XYZ file of C-alpha atoms in Angstrom:
415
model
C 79.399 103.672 150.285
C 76.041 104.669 150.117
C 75.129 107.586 147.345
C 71.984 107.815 145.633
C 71.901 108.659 141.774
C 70.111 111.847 142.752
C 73.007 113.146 144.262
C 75.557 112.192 141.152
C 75.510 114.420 138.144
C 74.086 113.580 134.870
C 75.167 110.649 133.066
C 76.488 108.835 135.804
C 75.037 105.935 137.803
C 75.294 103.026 140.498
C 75.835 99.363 140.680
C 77.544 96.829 142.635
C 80.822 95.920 141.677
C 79.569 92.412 140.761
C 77.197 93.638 137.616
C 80.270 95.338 136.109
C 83.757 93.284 136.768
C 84.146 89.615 136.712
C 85.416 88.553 140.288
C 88.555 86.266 140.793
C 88.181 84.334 136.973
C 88.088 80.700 137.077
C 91.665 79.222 136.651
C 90.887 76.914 133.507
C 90.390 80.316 131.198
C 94.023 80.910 131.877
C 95.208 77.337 131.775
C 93.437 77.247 128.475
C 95.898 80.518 126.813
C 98.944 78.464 127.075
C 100.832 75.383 126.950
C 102.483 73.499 129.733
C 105.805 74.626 129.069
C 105.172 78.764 129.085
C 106.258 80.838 130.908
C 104.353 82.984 133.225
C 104.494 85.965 135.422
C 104.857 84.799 139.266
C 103.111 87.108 142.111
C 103.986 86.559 145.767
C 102.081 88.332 147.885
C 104.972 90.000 149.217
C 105.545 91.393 145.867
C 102.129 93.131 145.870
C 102.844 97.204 146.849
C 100.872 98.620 148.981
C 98.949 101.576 147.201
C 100.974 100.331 143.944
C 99.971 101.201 140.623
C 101.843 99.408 138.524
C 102.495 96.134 138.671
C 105.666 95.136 136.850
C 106.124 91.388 136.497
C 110.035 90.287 137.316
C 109.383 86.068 138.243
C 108.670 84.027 136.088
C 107.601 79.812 136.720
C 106.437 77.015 133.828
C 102.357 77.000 133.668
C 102.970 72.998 134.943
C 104.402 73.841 137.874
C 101.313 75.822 139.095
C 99.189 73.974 142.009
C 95.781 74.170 142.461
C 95.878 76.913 145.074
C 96.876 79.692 142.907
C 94.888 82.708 142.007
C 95.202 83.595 138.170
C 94.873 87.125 136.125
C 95.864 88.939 133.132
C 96.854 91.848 132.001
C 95.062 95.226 133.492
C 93.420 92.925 136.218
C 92.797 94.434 139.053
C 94.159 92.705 142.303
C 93.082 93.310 145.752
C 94.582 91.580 148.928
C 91.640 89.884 150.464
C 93.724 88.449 154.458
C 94.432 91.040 156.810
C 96.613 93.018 157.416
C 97.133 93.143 153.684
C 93.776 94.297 152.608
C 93.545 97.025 155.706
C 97.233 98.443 154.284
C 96.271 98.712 151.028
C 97.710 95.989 149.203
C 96.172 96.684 145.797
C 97.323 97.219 142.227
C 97.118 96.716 138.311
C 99.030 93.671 136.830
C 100.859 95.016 134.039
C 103.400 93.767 131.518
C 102.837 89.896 132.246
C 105.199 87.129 130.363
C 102.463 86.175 127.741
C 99.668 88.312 129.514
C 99.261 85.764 132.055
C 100.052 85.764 135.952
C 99.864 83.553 139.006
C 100.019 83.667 142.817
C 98.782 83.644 146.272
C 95.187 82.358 146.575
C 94.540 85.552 148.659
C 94.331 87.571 146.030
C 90.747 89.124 144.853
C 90.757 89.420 140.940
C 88.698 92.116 139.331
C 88.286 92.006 135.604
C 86.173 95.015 134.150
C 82.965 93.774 131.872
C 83.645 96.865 129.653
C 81.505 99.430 131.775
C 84.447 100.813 133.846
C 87.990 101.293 133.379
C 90.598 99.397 135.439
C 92.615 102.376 136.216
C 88.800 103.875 137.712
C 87.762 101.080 139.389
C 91.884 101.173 140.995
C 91.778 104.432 142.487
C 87.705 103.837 143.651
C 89.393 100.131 145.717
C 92.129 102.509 146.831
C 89.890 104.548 149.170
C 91.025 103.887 152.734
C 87.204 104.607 153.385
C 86.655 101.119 151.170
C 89.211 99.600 153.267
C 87.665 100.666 156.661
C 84.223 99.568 155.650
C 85.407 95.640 154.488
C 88.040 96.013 157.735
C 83.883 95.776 160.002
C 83.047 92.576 157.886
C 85.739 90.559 157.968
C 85.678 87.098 159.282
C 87.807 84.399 160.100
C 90.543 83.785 162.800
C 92.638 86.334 164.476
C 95.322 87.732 161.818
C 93.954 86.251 159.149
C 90.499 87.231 158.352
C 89.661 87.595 155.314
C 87.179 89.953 153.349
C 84.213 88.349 151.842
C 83.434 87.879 148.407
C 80.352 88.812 149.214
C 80.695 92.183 150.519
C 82.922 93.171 147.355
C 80.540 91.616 144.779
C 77.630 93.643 146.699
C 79.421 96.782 147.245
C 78.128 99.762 145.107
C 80.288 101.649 142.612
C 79.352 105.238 141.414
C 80.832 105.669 137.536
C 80.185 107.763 134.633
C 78.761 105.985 131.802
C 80.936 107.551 129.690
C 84.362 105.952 129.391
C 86.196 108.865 127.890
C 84.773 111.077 130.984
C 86.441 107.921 133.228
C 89.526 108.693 131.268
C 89.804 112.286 132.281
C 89.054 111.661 135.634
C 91.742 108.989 135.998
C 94.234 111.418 134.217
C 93.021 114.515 136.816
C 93.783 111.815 139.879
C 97.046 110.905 138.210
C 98.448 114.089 137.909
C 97.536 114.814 141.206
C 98.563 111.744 143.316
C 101.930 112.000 141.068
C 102.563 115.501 142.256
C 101.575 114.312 146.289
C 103.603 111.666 145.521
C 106.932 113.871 144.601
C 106.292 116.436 147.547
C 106.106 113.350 150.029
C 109.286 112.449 148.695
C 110.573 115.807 148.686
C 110.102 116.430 152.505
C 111.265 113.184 153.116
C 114.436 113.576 151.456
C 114.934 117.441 153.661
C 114.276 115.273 156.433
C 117.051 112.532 155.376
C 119.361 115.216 155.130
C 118.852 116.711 158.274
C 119.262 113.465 160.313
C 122.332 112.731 158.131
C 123.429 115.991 158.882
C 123.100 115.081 162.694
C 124.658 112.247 162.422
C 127.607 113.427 160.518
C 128.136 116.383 163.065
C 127.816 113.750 166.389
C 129.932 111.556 164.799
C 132.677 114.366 163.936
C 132.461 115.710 167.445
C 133.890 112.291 168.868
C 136.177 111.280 166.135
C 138.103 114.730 165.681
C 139.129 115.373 169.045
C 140.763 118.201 170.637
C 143.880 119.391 171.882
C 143.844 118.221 175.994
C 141.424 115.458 175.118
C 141.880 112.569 177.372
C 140.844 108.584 176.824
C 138.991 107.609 179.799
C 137.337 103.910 180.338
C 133.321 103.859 181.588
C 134.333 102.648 184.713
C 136.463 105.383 185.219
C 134.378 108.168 184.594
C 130.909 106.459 186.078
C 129.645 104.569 188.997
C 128.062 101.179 186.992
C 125.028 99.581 188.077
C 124.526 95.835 186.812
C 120.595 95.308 187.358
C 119.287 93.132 190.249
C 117.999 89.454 189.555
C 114.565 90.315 191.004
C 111.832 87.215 191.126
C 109.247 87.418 187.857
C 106.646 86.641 191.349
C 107.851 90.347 192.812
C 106.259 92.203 189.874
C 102.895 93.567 189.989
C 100.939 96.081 188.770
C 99.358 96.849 192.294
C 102.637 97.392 193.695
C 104.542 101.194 194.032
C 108.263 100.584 193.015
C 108.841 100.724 189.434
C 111.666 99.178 188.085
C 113.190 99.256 184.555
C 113.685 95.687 182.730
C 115.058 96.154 179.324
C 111.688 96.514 177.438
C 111.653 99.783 178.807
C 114.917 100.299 176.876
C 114.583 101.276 173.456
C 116.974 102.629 170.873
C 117.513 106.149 171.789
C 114.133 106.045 173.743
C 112.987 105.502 176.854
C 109.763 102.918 176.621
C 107.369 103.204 179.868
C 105.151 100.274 181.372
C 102.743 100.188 183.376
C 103.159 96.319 184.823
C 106.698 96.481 186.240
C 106.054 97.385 189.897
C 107.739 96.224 192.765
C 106.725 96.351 196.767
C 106.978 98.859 198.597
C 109.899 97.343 201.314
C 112.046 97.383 198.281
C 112.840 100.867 198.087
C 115.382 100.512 200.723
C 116.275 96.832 200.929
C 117.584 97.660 196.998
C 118.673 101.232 197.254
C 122.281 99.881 195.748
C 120.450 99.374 192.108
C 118.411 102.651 192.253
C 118.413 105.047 189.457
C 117.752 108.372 189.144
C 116.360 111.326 186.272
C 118.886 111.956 183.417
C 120.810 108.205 184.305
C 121.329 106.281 181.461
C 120.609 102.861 181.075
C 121.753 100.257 178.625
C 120.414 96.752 177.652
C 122.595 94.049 177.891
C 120.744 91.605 175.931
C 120.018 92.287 172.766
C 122.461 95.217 172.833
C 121.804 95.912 169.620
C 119.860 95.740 166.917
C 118.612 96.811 163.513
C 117.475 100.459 164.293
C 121.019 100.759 166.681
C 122.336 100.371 169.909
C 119.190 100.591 172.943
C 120.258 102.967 174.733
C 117.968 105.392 177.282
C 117.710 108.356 179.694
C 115.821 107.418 183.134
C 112.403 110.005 182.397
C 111.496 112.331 185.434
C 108.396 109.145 186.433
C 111.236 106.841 186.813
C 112.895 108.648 189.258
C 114.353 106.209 191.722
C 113.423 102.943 190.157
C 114.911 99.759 190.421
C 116.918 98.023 187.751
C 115.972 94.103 186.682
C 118.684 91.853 185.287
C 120.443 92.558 182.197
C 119.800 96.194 182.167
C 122.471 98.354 183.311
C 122.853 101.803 184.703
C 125.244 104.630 184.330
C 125.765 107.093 187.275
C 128.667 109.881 185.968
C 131.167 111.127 188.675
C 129.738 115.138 187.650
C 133.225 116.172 188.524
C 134.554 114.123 185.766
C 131.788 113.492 182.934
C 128.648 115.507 182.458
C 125.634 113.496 181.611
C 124.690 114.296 178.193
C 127.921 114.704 177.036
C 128.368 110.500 177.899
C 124.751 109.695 176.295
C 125.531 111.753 173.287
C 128.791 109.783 172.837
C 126.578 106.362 173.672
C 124.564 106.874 170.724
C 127.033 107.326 167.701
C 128.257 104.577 165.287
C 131.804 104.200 166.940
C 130.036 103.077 169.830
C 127.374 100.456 167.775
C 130.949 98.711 166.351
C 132.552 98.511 169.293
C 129.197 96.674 170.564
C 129.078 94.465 167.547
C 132.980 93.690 168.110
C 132.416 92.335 171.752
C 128.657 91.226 171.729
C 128.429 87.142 172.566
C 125.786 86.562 169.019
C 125.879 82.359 170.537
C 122.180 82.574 170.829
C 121.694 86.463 171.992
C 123.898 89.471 170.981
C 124.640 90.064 174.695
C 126.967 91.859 175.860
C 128.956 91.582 179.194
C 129.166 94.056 181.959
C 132.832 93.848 181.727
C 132.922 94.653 177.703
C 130.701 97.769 179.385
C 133.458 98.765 182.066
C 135.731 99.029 179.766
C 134.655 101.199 176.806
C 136.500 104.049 176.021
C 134.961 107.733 176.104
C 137.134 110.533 174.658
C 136.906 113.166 177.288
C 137.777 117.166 177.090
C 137.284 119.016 180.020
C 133.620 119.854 182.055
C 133.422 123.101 180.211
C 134.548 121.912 176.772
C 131.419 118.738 177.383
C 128.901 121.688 178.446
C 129.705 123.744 175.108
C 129.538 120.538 172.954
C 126.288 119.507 174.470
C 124.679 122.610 174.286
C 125.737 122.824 170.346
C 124.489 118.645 169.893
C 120.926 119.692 171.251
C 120.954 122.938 169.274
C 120.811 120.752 166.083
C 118.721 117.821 167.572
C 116.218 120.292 168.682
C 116.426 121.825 164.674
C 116.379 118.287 163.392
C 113.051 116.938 165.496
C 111.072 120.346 164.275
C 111.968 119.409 160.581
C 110.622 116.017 161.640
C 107.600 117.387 163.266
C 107.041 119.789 160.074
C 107.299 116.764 157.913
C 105.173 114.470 159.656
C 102.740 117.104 160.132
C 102.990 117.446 155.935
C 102.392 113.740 155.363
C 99.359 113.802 157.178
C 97.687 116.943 155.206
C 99.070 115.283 152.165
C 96.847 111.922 152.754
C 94.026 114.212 153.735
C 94.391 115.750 150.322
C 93.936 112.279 148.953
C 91.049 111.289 150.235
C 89.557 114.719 149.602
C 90.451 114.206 146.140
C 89.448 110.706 146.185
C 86.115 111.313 147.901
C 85.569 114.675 144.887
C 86.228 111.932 142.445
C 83.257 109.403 143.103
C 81.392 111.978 143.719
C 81.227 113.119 140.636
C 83.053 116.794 141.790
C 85.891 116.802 139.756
């Protein structure tokens, strides 16, 4: 962060965060507090939120059982994750109401303990900059995944403050208020969104459980023409070659996931015409059927027309006379579907489950028209629900602008 005092107001000034916070305190000070036998306030790293205030001490361990490899602190310490990806996230926060003032955990903790000059709560929201984070993200060293930030570059790193720590106090309290009330409407158009998907979800599932008068129970194989994928050899893919083909990483949950490695030759295309799919199929994974975001489950995109399914993916080709294609997908994706999954997945060593189990599911089924009107009122509502999603990602993002504008106001002395 380079600012020169010329361009801070009066009464403020620079220096590196070394001259004004004791880094990562030597563990005899806290051995020396207490006795053996107390009771201290355990920290996993796990435990440290990311952008988290507050700090609130639940575990507690005896001071004897604490190896050498600990980090220590105290209360209104300032810890900073020092390993990536925990420093680049923003693993950061105060440590708060400790058992007897005193904490422990992982050695990858940084430890910032003000000298008097700065407030803890300052110096918090200055480490919380995602600017801060970028800039120690270009120095880290170490191996892959677990680099660490250097002591160095934190000790060296400059810190604008106001010498006066009443004016650091009503800066903190301006940042407060503000990240409190950013904080509520993130949760606020997160909660609309909720709703909306629950809302969704409520109606799709309705639509299938509270059937009609004339409704008809028809099995998969019935209705569709099912395609169990082809066995193709690992040496037949390549990305130089023109057939795609659809292997079930390209199946995601509710999502179709497109690669750009899966090819197959040429001679294929009519040598395999019998596991060809086209636009608007759906296709189903057969291993790992299911899992914790739901059942992975895809429509065949428009650049996958007429690709060739691998092993353990299959297909779904609807007789259009009998089953319109949406209506079947829109049934595919709803929880009565997920349980009957779960009921007939082998979970031996993979929740797989068998073409057979497939064939046989049962679709409730009301005639062409009565599919067309219930599709066309499904996507009326999805197409609702995605826009509140688009309006609420679209929110988040000017909301974490507005942080760092208010962040970046702050240490600049503009607020």
């Amino acid at each position: 962060m380079k600012i020169e005092n010329s361009q801070l107001p009066d009464g403020w000034e620079i220096k590196k965060l070394g001259e004004v916070c004791e880094i990562k305190p030597p563990k005899k000070e806290a051995k020396a507090k207490l006795r053996g036998t107390d009771l201290v306030t355990f920290l996993p790293m796990e435990d440290l939120g990311v952008l988290n205030k507050e700090i609130v001490g639940v575990k507690e361990r005896q001071l004897k059982d604490v190896a050498g490899s600990y980090t220590y602190f105290a209360d209104n310490d300032v810890l900073l994750a020092k390993i990536t990806p925990c420093f680049e996230n923003g693993k950061i926060g105060i440590a708060r109401n400790l058992i007897n003032g005193i904490g422990f955990g992982s050695s990858e903790y940084i430890v910032f303990r003000s000298k008097g000059e700065i407030i803890q709560d300052y110096l918090y929201y200055f480490l919380s900059r995602e600017a801060f984070r970028d800039e120690g993200k270009k120095l880290m060293t170490g191996a892959v995944g677990h680099k660490r930030v250097s002591k160095e570059f934190i000790e060296n790193y400059l810190l604008p403050f106001p010498k006066s720590l009443p004016e650091q106090k009503r800066i903190v309290a301006i940042l407060d208020k503000a990240f409190a009330a950013i904080a509520k409407a993130k949760a606020n158009a997160e909660q609309n969104l909720k709703n909306a998907k629950e809302l969704f979800e409520s109606y799709l599932q309705g639509v299938f459980e509270n059937k009609g008068e004339g409704w008809e129970e028809k099995r998969i194989q019935d209705i569709t023409k099912v395609v169990n994928g082809y066995a193709f050899a690992s040496k037949d893919f390549n990305a130089a070659n023109s057939i795609k083909s659809i292997k079930i990483t390209n199946v995601g949950v509710k999502e179709f996931v497109e690669e750009n490695n899966n090819y197959l030759p040429e001679r294929y295309r009519n040598a395999f015409q019998d596991y060809q799919v086209r636009e608007g199929n759906i296709v189903i994974a057969l291993t790992r059927t299911i899992i914790a975001a739901g059942l992975k489950v895809a429509i065949v995109p428009e650049s996958y027309d007429g690709a060739l399914i691998n092993q353990r993916v299959a297909a779904l080709v609807p007789n259009e006379k009998l089953i319109n294609q949406r209506y079947l997908y829109n049934f595919l994706i709803t929880d009565g579907v997920a349980k009957y999954v779960l009921a007939n997945v082998n979970t031996l060593m993979q929740p797989n489950l068998s073409i057979n189990d497939l064939k046989n599911l049962i679709v409730p089924c009301p005639s062409l028209k009565e599919q067309k009107t219930i599709v066309k009122k499904i996507d009326a509502l999805s197409a609702e629900t995605k826009k509140l999603e688009a309006i609420y990602q679209q929110k988040t993002e000017d909301l974490e602008e507005l942080k760092k504008s208010i962040l970046q106001k702050a240490f600049n002395g503009e607020l």
